[in-house]
Amino acid sequence: MSADCSFSSVLEASRQGWSAAGGDDTLLSLALPLDGIDPLQALPVLAGQASFQMLMDGAPGLCLAAAGSCQQLELAGARRFELAQRFADLSLSRLVDTSSASPAQARPRVLLRFRFFDQVGEHHHGAMPPPAVEAVLPRWQLTRQGRRGWLRLNGVVNSAAEARNLAEQLWLKYERLQGELPSIASRRSPTQLTSGNPDLWKQRYSRAVERGIELVKGGELHKLVLAVRHTIDLDDRFNPLPLLQRLRRQQAGSCRFLWQRKADDVFFGASPERLLSLRGGWLRSDALAGTAGEGDDGNQLLRSDKDRREHELVVDTLTNQLRQMGLTPCRRRQPQLARHGQLTHLHTPITAEVQGKPVLSLAEQLHPTPAVAGLPRREAMAWLRTLEPFERGCYAAPIGWIDSAGDAELRVAIRCGHARGNHLDLTAGAGLVRGSIAEREREEVELKLAVLTDQLKLQTSERNRSSV
């Protein structure tokens, strides 16, 4: 389809797409250019009554909103990366894309969310854990890069009449987004917090961190990344959009994300860490380890032997894992400083030409990185099961997308929260290596939790002021 924004052009594209496929269960994909619309703000209108909603907000880069499910896969087990890759390849190859000449940002995408562990641990209790992987070809997709945007609709059609109906749905949504957007922001209401015991996670963490430090001091582990969970009670269903809008300003270098399975199951956050991106056959991964809070401009971090060693462990492991896949990774000799709100991290980008390897086989090799699990990986994972008194769920696992050209973006889901009903779980971790001091690690975890808790407190105080 050209950039002609008329209903007749959409109708003609659907007719041609159906004629070219000419069979039952044709997976038809229609798209229209739609400039100047913010996908984050537009998500409620895009979704309508759809329970599934997803957002990857890398603004000022690519911002992607999606809603509804056209095809989906949910499964557990050790082959989850391989089977998710197969599902993505099959779904995207079946698509009859009537706008294949459109820019890269408009391409159809399969959306992916993984759980940290491929199996649920023995100490799991309470709410049902998420599947080990979810892969979704969404019904609706809205993307924006700069001010240029595209709206896409995927659907299964079995006749020319159904193809026409798909074109009508796309055009109606296109008109509605343009007509309703000015009033969207004013309709949002933030969530009210009722309680949360900040001392509970500190008590649990102090016991676990002492054992973790013993393990690295004794040489049983080179590194262990212990996480904590802080639970907050809410007085109503959690609305993530005001928080994500705020994080766009406060955490501009991060990628804000949202994965909503249904209205009372919302996973969200602002990840500073890229597991991998793939563009035109070139892979990039981010080594991100070593953290300083407000008041350190990064110079102390660069001089810290403990932080430099922790960072180098991550860089060496990522480059070695890529070499094991037959790639030739390149890295900077010295780490850079990456600032995310009040936190500063040591950061080393790693690049490699992928030579046609499936992106999820690379992701499987890299996940979990030493920045979120530890080293050696297998032993660290076993100790996480023992020392963390909760299921990690999707914390520190890959989340992102693969598009129809094979390009991909997978983030590590950290700085995140998971709201189920009236409970909001916030999770954060810190890396233990030789030289770690328990009190400093607790302070680092507190800083990371504050990325979200500070915004939630601001939201609550604003709501209280507006109701006075």
PDB file of C-alpha atoms in Angstrom, residues 60-316:
ATOM      1  CA  PRO A  60      12.775   9.167  21.317  1.00  0.00           C
ATOM      2  CA  GLY A  61      13.373   5.927  19.364  1.00  0.00           C
ATOM      3  CA  LEU A  62      10.653   3.493  18.359  1.00  0.00           C
ATOM      4  CA  CYS A  63       7.424   3.476  20.372  1.00  0.00           C
ATOM      5  CA  LEU A  64       5.176   0.447  19.819  1.00  0.00           C
ATOM      6  CA  ALA A  65       1.695  -0.160  21.222  1.00  0.00           C
ATOM      7  CA  ALA A  66      -0.285  -3.317  20.491  1.00  0.00           C
ATOM      8  CA  ALA A  67      -3.596  -4.827  21.551  1.00  0.00           C
ATOM      9  CA  GLY A  68      -5.709  -7.910  21.002  1.00  0.00           C
ATOM     10  CA  SER A  69      -4.473 -11.281  19.811  1.00  0.00           C
ATOM     11  CA  CYS A  70      -4.614 -12.600  16.259  1.00  0.00           C
ATOM     12  CA  GLN A  71      -2.421 -15.672  16.919  1.00  0.00           C
ATOM     13  CA  GLN A  72      -0.724 -16.666  20.167  1.00  0.00           C
ATOM     14  CA  LEU A  73       1.461 -19.269  21.825  1.00  0.00           C
ATOM     15  CA  GLU A  74       1.889 -20.040  25.532  1.00  0.00           C
ATOM     16  CA  LEU A  75       4.094 -22.843  26.818  1.00  0.00           C
ATOM     17  CA  ALA A  76       6.622 -23.997  29.403  1.00  0.00           C
ATOM     18  CA  GLY A  77       9.742 -26.117  29.159  1.00  0.00           C
ATOM     19  CA  ALA A  78      13.349 -26.106  28.043  1.00  0.00           C
ATOM     20  CA  ARG A  79      12.521 -25.716  24.301  1.00  0.00           C
ATOM     21  CA  ARG A  80      10.611 -22.460  24.793  1.00  0.00           C
ATOM     22  CA  PHE A  81      13.065 -20.263  22.838  1.00  0.00           C
ATOM     23  CA  GLU A  82      13.151 -22.673  19.891  1.00  0.00           C
ATOM     24  CA  LEU A  83       9.355 -23.082  19.777  1.00  0.00           C
ATOM     25  CA  ALA A  84       8.751 -19.337  20.147  1.00  0.00           C
ATOM     26  CA  GLN A  85      11.112 -18.760  17.196  1.00  0.00           C
ATOM     27  CA  ARG A  86       9.199 -21.320  15.147  1.00  0.00           C
ATOM     28  CA  PHE A  87       5.878 -19.660  16.028  1.00  0.00           C
ATOM     29  CA  ALA A  88       7.224 -16.199  15.067  1.00  0.00           C
ATOM     30  CA  ASP A  89       8.683 -17.447  11.775  1.00  0.00           C
ATOM     31  CA  LEU A  90       5.498 -19.284  10.834  1.00  0.00           C
ATOM     32  CA  SER A  91       3.118 -16.471  11.799  1.00  0.00           C
ATOM     33  CA  LEU A  92       5.091 -13.757  10.015  1.00  0.00           C
ATOM     34  CA  SER A  93       5.724 -15.850   6.887  1.00  0.00           C
ATOM     35  CA  ARG A  94       1.982 -16.612   6.588  1.00  0.00           C
ATOM     36  CA  LEU A  95       1.070 -12.911   6.706  1.00  0.00           C
ATOM     37  CA  VAL A  96      -0.096 -11.366   3.457  1.00  0.00           C
ATOM     38  CA  ASP A  97       1.271  -7.865   4.085  1.00  0.00           C
ATOM     39  CA  THR A  98      -0.452  -5.364   1.781  1.00  0.00           C
ATOM     40  CA  SER A  99       1.987  -2.607   2.825  1.00  0.00           C
ATOM     41  CA  SER A 100       5.282  -4.439   2.387  1.00  0.00           C
ATOM     42  CA  ALA A 101       6.886  -1.301   0.905  1.00  0.00           C
ATOM     43  CA  SER A 102       6.296   0.618   4.163  1.00  0.00           C
ATOM     44  CA  PRO A 103       9.248   1.645   6.408  1.00  0.00           C
ATOM     45  CA  ALA A 104      10.890  -0.650   8.960  1.00  0.00           C
ATOM     46  CA  GLN A 105       8.963   0.828  11.908  1.00  0.00           C
ATOM     47  CA  ALA A 106       5.651  -0.232  10.275  1.00  0.00           C
ATOM     48  CA  ARG A 107       6.549  -3.909   9.854  1.00  0.00           C
ATOM     49  CA  PRO A 108       4.282  -6.472  11.537  1.00  0.00           C
ATOM     50  CA  ARG A 109       5.737  -7.882  14.741  1.00  0.00           C
ATOM     51  CA  VAL A 110       5.386 -10.920  16.967  1.00  0.00           C
ATOM     52  CA  LEU A 111       5.542  -9.847  20.615  1.00  0.00           C
ATOM     53  CA  LEU A 112       7.398 -11.929  23.204  1.00  0.00           C
ATOM     54  CA  ARG A 113       7.531 -12.181  26.967  1.00  0.00           C
ATOM     55  CA  PHE A 114       9.559 -14.828  28.806  1.00  0.00           C
ATOM     56  CA  ARG A 115       9.585 -15.954  32.422  1.00  0.00           C
ATOM     57  CA  PHE A 116      12.977 -15.935  34.171  1.00  0.00           C
ATOM     58  CA  PHE A 117      12.998 -19.696  34.856  1.00  0.00           C
ATOM     59  CA  ASP A 118      11.604 -22.167  32.310  1.00  0.00           C
ATOM     60  CA  GLN A 119       9.949 -24.178  35.127  1.00  0.00           C
ATOM     61  CA  VAL A 120       8.086 -23.019  38.243  1.00  0.00           C
ATOM     62  CA  GLY A 121      10.010 -23.588  41.485  1.00  0.00           C
ATOM     63  CA  GLU A 122       8.858 -25.799  44.332  1.00  0.00           C
ATOM     64  CA  HIS A 123       8.256 -22.854  46.676  1.00  0.00           C
ATOM     65  CA  HIS A 124       5.751 -21.175  44.347  1.00  0.00           C
ATOM     66  CA  HIS A 125       2.408 -20.389  45.946  1.00  0.00           C
ATOM     67  CA  GLY A 126      -0.405 -17.898  45.507  1.00  0.00           C
ATOM     68  CA  ALA A 127      -1.231 -16.435  42.079  1.00  0.00           C
ATOM     69  CA  MET A 128      -0.705 -18.544  38.978  1.00  0.00           C
ATOM     70  CA  PRO A 129       2.752 -17.854  37.515  1.00  0.00           C
ATOM     71  CA  PRO A 130       2.971 -16.542  33.946  1.00  0.00           C
ATOM     72  CA  PRO A 131       3.743 -19.058  31.166  1.00  0.00           C
ATOM     73  CA  ALA A 132       7.443 -19.716  30.487  1.00  0.00           C
ATOM     74  CA  VAL A 133       6.958 -17.885  27.186  1.00  0.00           C
ATOM     75  CA  GLU A 134       4.122 -15.952  25.593  1.00  0.00           C
ATOM     76  CA  ALA A 135       4.300 -15.070  21.895  1.00  0.00           C
ATOM     77  CA  VAL A 136       1.541 -12.965  20.339  1.00  0.00           C
ATOM     78  CA  LEU A 137       0.829 -11.766  16.821  1.00  0.00           C
ATOM     79  CA  PRO A 138      -1.340  -8.818  17.881  1.00  0.00           C
ATOM     80  CA  ARG A 139      -4.566  -7.771  16.219  1.00  0.00           C
ATOM     81  CA  TRP A 140      -3.694  -4.067  16.454  1.00  0.00           C
ATOM     82  CA  GLN A 141      -0.277  -2.431  16.196  1.00  0.00           C
ATOM     83  CA  LEU A 142       0.523   1.293  16.394  1.00  0.00           C
ATOM     84  CA  THR A 143       4.116   2.465  15.955  1.00  0.00           C
ATOM     85  CA  ARG A 144       5.800   5.847  15.974  1.00  0.00           C
ATOM     86  CA  GLN A 145       9.377   6.898  15.244  1.00  0.00           C
ATOM     87  CA  GLY A 146       9.932  10.637  15.454  1.00  0.00           C
ATOM     88  CA  ARG A 147       6.578  11.999  14.322  1.00  0.00           C
ATOM     89  CA  ARG A 148       6.009   9.337  11.669  1.00  0.00           C
ATOM     90  CA  GLY A 149       3.523   6.659  12.645  1.00  0.00           C
ATOM     91  CA  TRP A 150       1.711   3.602  11.281  1.00  0.00           C
ATOM     92  CA  LEU A 151      -1.453   1.788  12.316  1.00  0.00           C
ATOM     93  CA  ARG A 152      -1.710  -1.926  11.446  1.00  0.00           C
ATOM     94  CA  LEU A 153      -4.479  -4.520  11.706  1.00  0.00           C
ATOM     95  CA  ASN A 154      -3.902  -8.287  11.379  1.00  0.00           C
ATOM     96  CA  GLY A 155      -6.784 -10.693  10.900  1.00  0.00           C
ATOM     97  CA  VAL A 156      -7.743 -14.111   9.539  1.00  0.00           C
ATOM     98  CA  VAL A 157     -10.143 -13.861   6.578  1.00  0.00           C
ATOM     99  CA  ASN A 158     -11.972 -16.551   4.612  1.00  0.00           C
ATOM    100  CA  SER A 159     -13.739 -14.505   1.955  1.00  0.00           C
ATOM    101  CA  ALA A 160     -13.641 -11.235   0.033  1.00  0.00           C
ATOM    102  CA  ALA A 161     -16.420  -9.966   2.319  1.00  0.00           C
ATOM    103  CA  GLU A 162     -14.300 -10.651   5.422  1.00  0.00           C
ATOM    104  CA  ALA A 163     -11.325  -8.895   3.775  1.00  0.00           C
ATOM    105  CA  ARG A 164     -13.566  -5.874   3.182  1.00  0.00           C
ATOM    106  CA  ASN A 165     -14.743  -6.015   6.798  1.00  0.00           C
ATOM    107  CA  LEU A 166     -11.099  -5.942   7.955  1.00  0.00           C
ATOM    108  CA  ALA A 167     -10.506  -2.823   5.833  1.00  0.00           C
ATOM    109  CA  GLU A 168     -13.559  -1.165   7.392  1.00  0.00           C
ATOM    110  CA  GLN A 169     -12.319  -1.946  10.923  1.00  0.00           C
ATOM    111  CA  LEU A 170      -8.912  -0.439  10.141  1.00  0.00           C
ATOM    112  CA  TRP A 171     -10.467   2.727   8.733  1.00  0.00           C
ATOM    113  CA  LEU A 172     -12.843   3.153  11.687  1.00  0.00           C
ATOM    114  CA  LYS A 173      -9.964   2.791  14.181  1.00  0.00           C
ATOM    115  CA  TYR A 174      -7.863   5.223  12.124  1.00  0.00           C
ATOM    116  CA  GLU A 175     -10.623   7.834  12.285  1.00  0.00           C
ATOM    117  CA  ARG A 176     -11.318   7.203  15.955  1.00  0.00           C
ATOM    118  CA  LEU A 177      -7.673   7.599  16.958  1.00  0.00           C
ATOM    119  CA  GLN A 178      -7.468  10.905  15.120  1.00  0.00           C
ATOM    120  CA  GLY A 179     -10.775  12.127  16.529  1.00  0.00           C
ATOM    121  CA  GLU A 180     -10.500  11.021  20.172  1.00  0.00           C
ATOM    122  CA  LEU A 181      -6.850  11.471  21.003  1.00  0.00           C
ATOM    123  CA  PRO A 182      -7.024  15.011  22.471  1.00  0.00           C
ATOM    124  CA  SER A 183      -9.281  13.775  25.291  1.00  0.00           C
ATOM    125  CA  ILE A 184      -7.362  10.568  26.137  1.00  0.00           C
ATOM    126  CA  ALA A 185      -4.864  12.010  28.644  1.00  0.00           C
ATOM    127  CA  SER A 186      -7.557  13.762  30.686  1.00  0.00           C
ATOM    128  CA  ARG A 187      -9.519  10.510  31.129  1.00  0.00           C
ATOM    129  CA  ARG A 188      -6.720   8.671  32.937  1.00  0.00           C
ATOM    130  CA  SER A 189      -6.760   8.361  36.711  1.00  0.00           C
ATOM    131  CA  PRO A 190      -3.722   7.287  38.739  1.00  0.00           C
ATOM    132  CA  THR A 191      -3.800   4.483  41.269  1.00  0.00           C
ATOM    133  CA  GLN A 192      -4.048   5.116  45.023  1.00  0.00           C
ATOM    134  CA  LEU A 193      -1.614   3.243  47.302  1.00  0.00           C
ATOM    135  CA  THR A 194      -2.987   2.046  50.628  1.00  0.00           C
ATOM    136  CA  SER A 195      -0.060   0.329  52.331  1.00  0.00           C
ATOM    137  CA  GLY A 196       3.234  -1.456  51.949  1.00  0.00           C
ATOM    138  CA  ASN A 197       5.720  -2.592  54.572  1.00  0.00           C
ATOM    139  CA  PRO A 198       9.200  -1.475  53.413  1.00  0.00           C
ATOM    140  CA  ASP A 199      10.863  -3.261  56.331  1.00  0.00           C
ATOM    141  CA  LEU A 200       9.620  -6.725  55.343  1.00  0.00           C
ATOM    142  CA  TRP A 201      11.846  -7.078  52.271  1.00  0.00           C
ATOM    143  CA  LYS A 202      14.812  -5.633  54.215  1.00  0.00           C
ATOM    144  CA  GLN A 203      14.492  -8.305  56.918  1.00  0.00           C
ATOM    145  CA  ARG A 204      14.323 -11.110  54.335  1.00  0.00           C
ATOM    146  CA  TYR A 205      17.119  -9.620  52.238  1.00  0.00           C
ATOM    147  CA  SER A 206      19.574  -9.215  55.116  1.00  0.00           C
ATOM    148  CA  ARG A 207      19.482 -12.966  55.795  1.00  0.00           C
ATOM    149  CA  ALA A 208      19.862 -13.925  52.139  1.00  0.00           C
ATOM    150  CA  VAL A 209      22.591 -11.391  51.361  1.00  0.00           C
ATOM    151  CA  GLU A 210      24.821 -12.602  54.214  1.00  0.00           C
ATOM    152  CA  ARG A 211      24.656 -16.134  52.789  1.00  0.00           C
ATOM    153  CA  GLY A 212      25.272 -14.821  49.267  1.00  0.00           C
ATOM    154  CA  ILE A 213      28.379 -12.916  50.366  1.00  0.00           C
ATOM    155  CA  GLU A 214      29.667 -16.096  52.070  1.00  0.00           C
ATOM    156  CA  LEU A 215      29.264 -17.979  48.768  1.00  0.00           C
ATOM    157  CA  VAL A 216      31.302 -15.458  46.752  1.00  0.00           C
ATOM    158  CA  LYS A 217      33.923 -15.009  49.483  1.00  0.00           C
ATOM    159  CA  GLY A 218      34.353 -18.778  49.697  1.00  0.00           C
ATOM    160  CA  GLY A 219      34.822 -19.056  45.923  1.00  0.00           C
ATOM    161  CA  GLU A 220      31.745 -21.222  45.343  1.00  0.00           C
ATOM    162  CA  LEU A 221      30.344 -18.441  43.103  1.00  0.00           C
ATOM    163  CA  HIS A 222      32.059 -15.571  41.285  1.00  0.00           C
ATOM    164  CA  LYS A 223      28.867 -13.531  41.411  1.00  0.00           C
ATOM    165  CA  LEU A 224      25.280 -13.815  42.650  1.00  0.00           C
ATOM    166  CA  VAL A 225      22.475 -11.341  41.892  1.00  0.00           C
ATOM    167  CA  LEU A 226      19.966 -11.547  44.733  1.00  0.00           C
ATOM    168  CA  ALA A 227      16.605  -9.876  44.233  1.00  0.00           C
ATOM    169  CA  VAL A 228      14.015  -8.613  46.716  1.00  0.00           C
ATOM    170  CA  ARG A 229      10.279  -8.205  46.378  1.00  0.00           C
ATOM    171  CA  HIS A 230       8.369  -5.295  47.895  1.00  0.00           C
ATOM    172  CA  THR A 231       4.574  -5.726  47.934  1.00  0.00           C
ATOM    173  CA  ILE A 232       2.223  -2.742  48.010  1.00  0.00           C
ATOM    174  CA  ASP A 233      -1.550  -2.878  48.492  1.00  0.00           C
ATOM    175  CA  LEU A 234      -3.700  -0.786  46.153  1.00  0.00           C
ATOM    176  CA  ASP A 235      -7.178   0.547  46.711  1.00  0.00           C
ATOM    177  CA  ASP A 236      -8.288  -0.150  43.150  1.00  0.00           C
ATOM    178  CA  ARG A 237      -7.168  -1.720  39.867  1.00  0.00           C
ATOM    179  CA  PHE A 238      -3.728  -0.554  38.786  1.00  0.00           C
ATOM    180  CA  ASN A 239      -3.511   1.870  35.858  1.00  0.00           C
ATOM    181  CA  PRO A 240       0.084   1.817  34.533  1.00  0.00           C
ATOM    182  CA  LEU A 241      -0.165   4.545  31.878  1.00  0.00           C
ATOM    183  CA  PRO A 242       0.319   7.663  34.057  1.00  0.00           C
ATOM    184  CA  LEU A 243       3.367   5.993  35.632  1.00  0.00           C
ATOM    185  CA  LEU A 244       4.834   5.042  32.236  1.00  0.00           C
ATOM    186  CA  GLN A 245       4.272   8.582  30.960  1.00  0.00           C
ATOM    187  CA  ARG A 246       6.144   9.912  33.982  1.00  0.00           C
ATOM    188  CA  LEU A 247       8.964   7.378  33.518  1.00  0.00           C
ATOM    189  CA  ARG A 248       9.380   8.589  29.945  1.00  0.00           C
ATOM    190  CA  ARG A 249      10.548  11.902  31.420  1.00  0.00           C
ATOM    191  CA  GLN A 250      12.416  10.497  34.446  1.00  0.00           C
ATOM    192  CA  GLN A 251      14.057   7.492  32.728  1.00  0.00           C
ATOM    193  CA  ALA A 252      14.550   8.832  29.201  1.00  0.00           C
ATOM    194  CA  GLY A 253      17.429   6.457  28.413  1.00  0.00           C
ATOM    195  CA  SER A 254      15.392   3.379  29.347  1.00  0.00           C
ATOM    196  CA  CYS A 255      12.762   1.463  27.398  1.00  0.00           C
ATOM    197  CA  ARG A 256       9.379   1.634  29.126  1.00  0.00           C
ATOM    198  CA  PHE A 257       7.385  -1.577  28.761  1.00  0.00           C
ATOM    199  CA  LEU A 258       3.956  -2.979  29.525  1.00  0.00           C
ATOM    200  CA  TRP A 259       2.546  -6.495  29.140  1.00  0.00           C
ATOM    201  CA  GLN A 260      -1.083  -6.742  30.215  1.00  0.00           C
ATOM    202  CA  ARG A 261      -2.580 -10.219  29.904  1.00  0.00           C
ATOM    203  CA  LYS A 262      -5.885  -8.960  31.286  1.00  0.00           C
ATOM    204  CA  ALA A 263      -7.129  -5.929  33.220  1.00  0.00           C
ATOM    205  CA  ASP A 264      -5.996  -7.276  36.621  1.00  0.00           C
ATOM    206  CA  ASP A 265      -2.647  -8.733  35.463  1.00  0.00           C
ATOM    207  CA  VAL A 266      -0.262  -5.911  34.511  1.00  0.00           C
ATOM    208  CA  PHE A 267       3.530  -6.246  34.164  1.00  0.00           C
ATOM    209  CA  PHE A 268       5.392  -2.970  33.547  1.00  0.00           C
ATOM    210  CA  GLY A 269       8.657  -1.135  34.038  1.00  0.00           C
ATOM    211  CA  ALA A 270      11.507   0.913  32.563  1.00  0.00           C
ATOM    212  CA  SER A 271      14.448  -1.242  31.500  1.00  0.00           C
ATOM    213  CA  PRO A 272      17.896   0.304  31.038  1.00  0.00           C
ATOM    214  CA  GLU A 273      19.300  -3.025  29.771  1.00  0.00           C
ATOM    215  CA  ARG A 274      19.176  -4.426  26.238  1.00  0.00           C
ATOM    216  CA  LEU A 275      19.568  -8.210  26.074  1.00  0.00           C
ATOM    217  CA  LEU A 276      19.953  -7.900  22.313  1.00  0.00           C
ATOM    218  CA  SER A 277      18.786  -5.951  19.324  1.00  0.00           C
ATOM    219  CA  LEU A 278      19.112  -7.183  15.757  1.00  0.00           C
ATOM    220  CA  ARG A 279      19.120  -4.756  12.823  1.00  0.00           C
ATOM    221  CA  GLY A 280      20.053  -5.813   9.300  1.00  0.00           C
ATOM    222  CA  GLY A 281      22.081  -8.806  10.459  1.00  0.00           C
ATOM    223  CA  TRP A 282      23.987  -6.942  13.199  1.00  0.00           C
ATOM    224  CA  LEU A 283      23.494  -7.769  16.863  1.00  0.00           C
ATOM    225  CA  ARG A 284      23.991  -5.417  19.784  1.00  0.00           C
ATOM    226  CA  SER A 285      23.936  -6.443  23.443  1.00  0.00           C
ATOM    227  CA  ASP A 286      24.480  -4.246  26.504  1.00  0.00           C
ATOM    228  CA  ALA A 287      26.687  -5.166  29.427  1.00  0.00           C
ATOM    229  CA  LEU A 288      25.221  -3.136  32.286  1.00  0.00           C
ATOM    230  CA  ALA A 289      26.589  -3.730  35.778  1.00  0.00           C
ATOM    231  CA  GLY A 290      27.918  -1.501  38.534  1.00  0.00           C
ATOM    232  CA  THR A 291      25.556   1.102  40.022  1.00  0.00           C
ATOM    233  CA  ALA A 292      25.907   4.485  41.723  1.00  0.00           C
ATOM    234  CA  GLY A 293      23.168   6.691  43.141  1.00  0.00           C
ATOM    235  CA  GLU A 294      22.565  10.422  43.317  1.00  0.00           C
ATOM    236  CA  GLY A 295      25.637  12.404  44.292  1.00  0.00           C
ATOM    237  CA  ASP A 296      28.104  10.248  42.329  1.00  0.00           C
ATOM    238  CA  ASP A 297      28.790  11.744  38.902  1.00  0.00           C
ATOM    239  CA  GLY A 298      30.259   8.403  37.862  1.00  0.00           C
ATOM    240  CA  ASN A 299      33.909   9.093  38.667  1.00  0.00           C
ATOM    241  CA  GLN A 300      33.782   7.041  41.880  1.00  0.00           C
ATOM    242  CA  LEU A 301      32.082   4.252  39.943  1.00  0.00           C
ATOM    243  CA  LEU A 302      34.833   4.251  37.315  1.00  0.00           C
ATOM    244  CA  ARG A 303      37.458   4.094  40.081  1.00  0.00           C
ATOM    245  CA  SER A 304      35.704   1.377  42.109  1.00  0.00           C
ATOM    246  CA  ASP A 305      37.616  -1.896  41.940  1.00  0.00           C
ATOM    247  CA  LYS A 306      34.543  -3.857  43.073  1.00  0.00           C
ATOM    248  CA  ASP A 307      32.246  -2.292  40.444  1.00  0.00           C
ATOM    249  CA  ARG A 308      34.811  -2.581  37.631  1.00  0.00           C
ATOM    250  CA  ARG A 309      35.344  -6.275  38.433  1.00  0.00           C
ATOM    251  CA  GLU A 310      31.590  -6.903  38.557  1.00  0.00           C
ATOM    252  CA  HIS A 311      31.185  -5.156  35.207  1.00  0.00           C
ATOM    253  CA  GLU A 312      34.062  -7.012  33.538  1.00  0.00           C
ATOM    254  CA  LEU A 313      32.584 -10.362  34.586  1.00  0.00           C
ATOM    255  CA  VAL A 314      29.436  -9.478  32.636  1.00  0.00           C
ATOM    256  CA  VAL A 315      31.331  -8.233  29.552  1.00  0.00           C
ATOM    257  CA  ASP A 316      33.597 -11.304  29.432  1.00  0.00           C
TER     258      ASP A 316
END
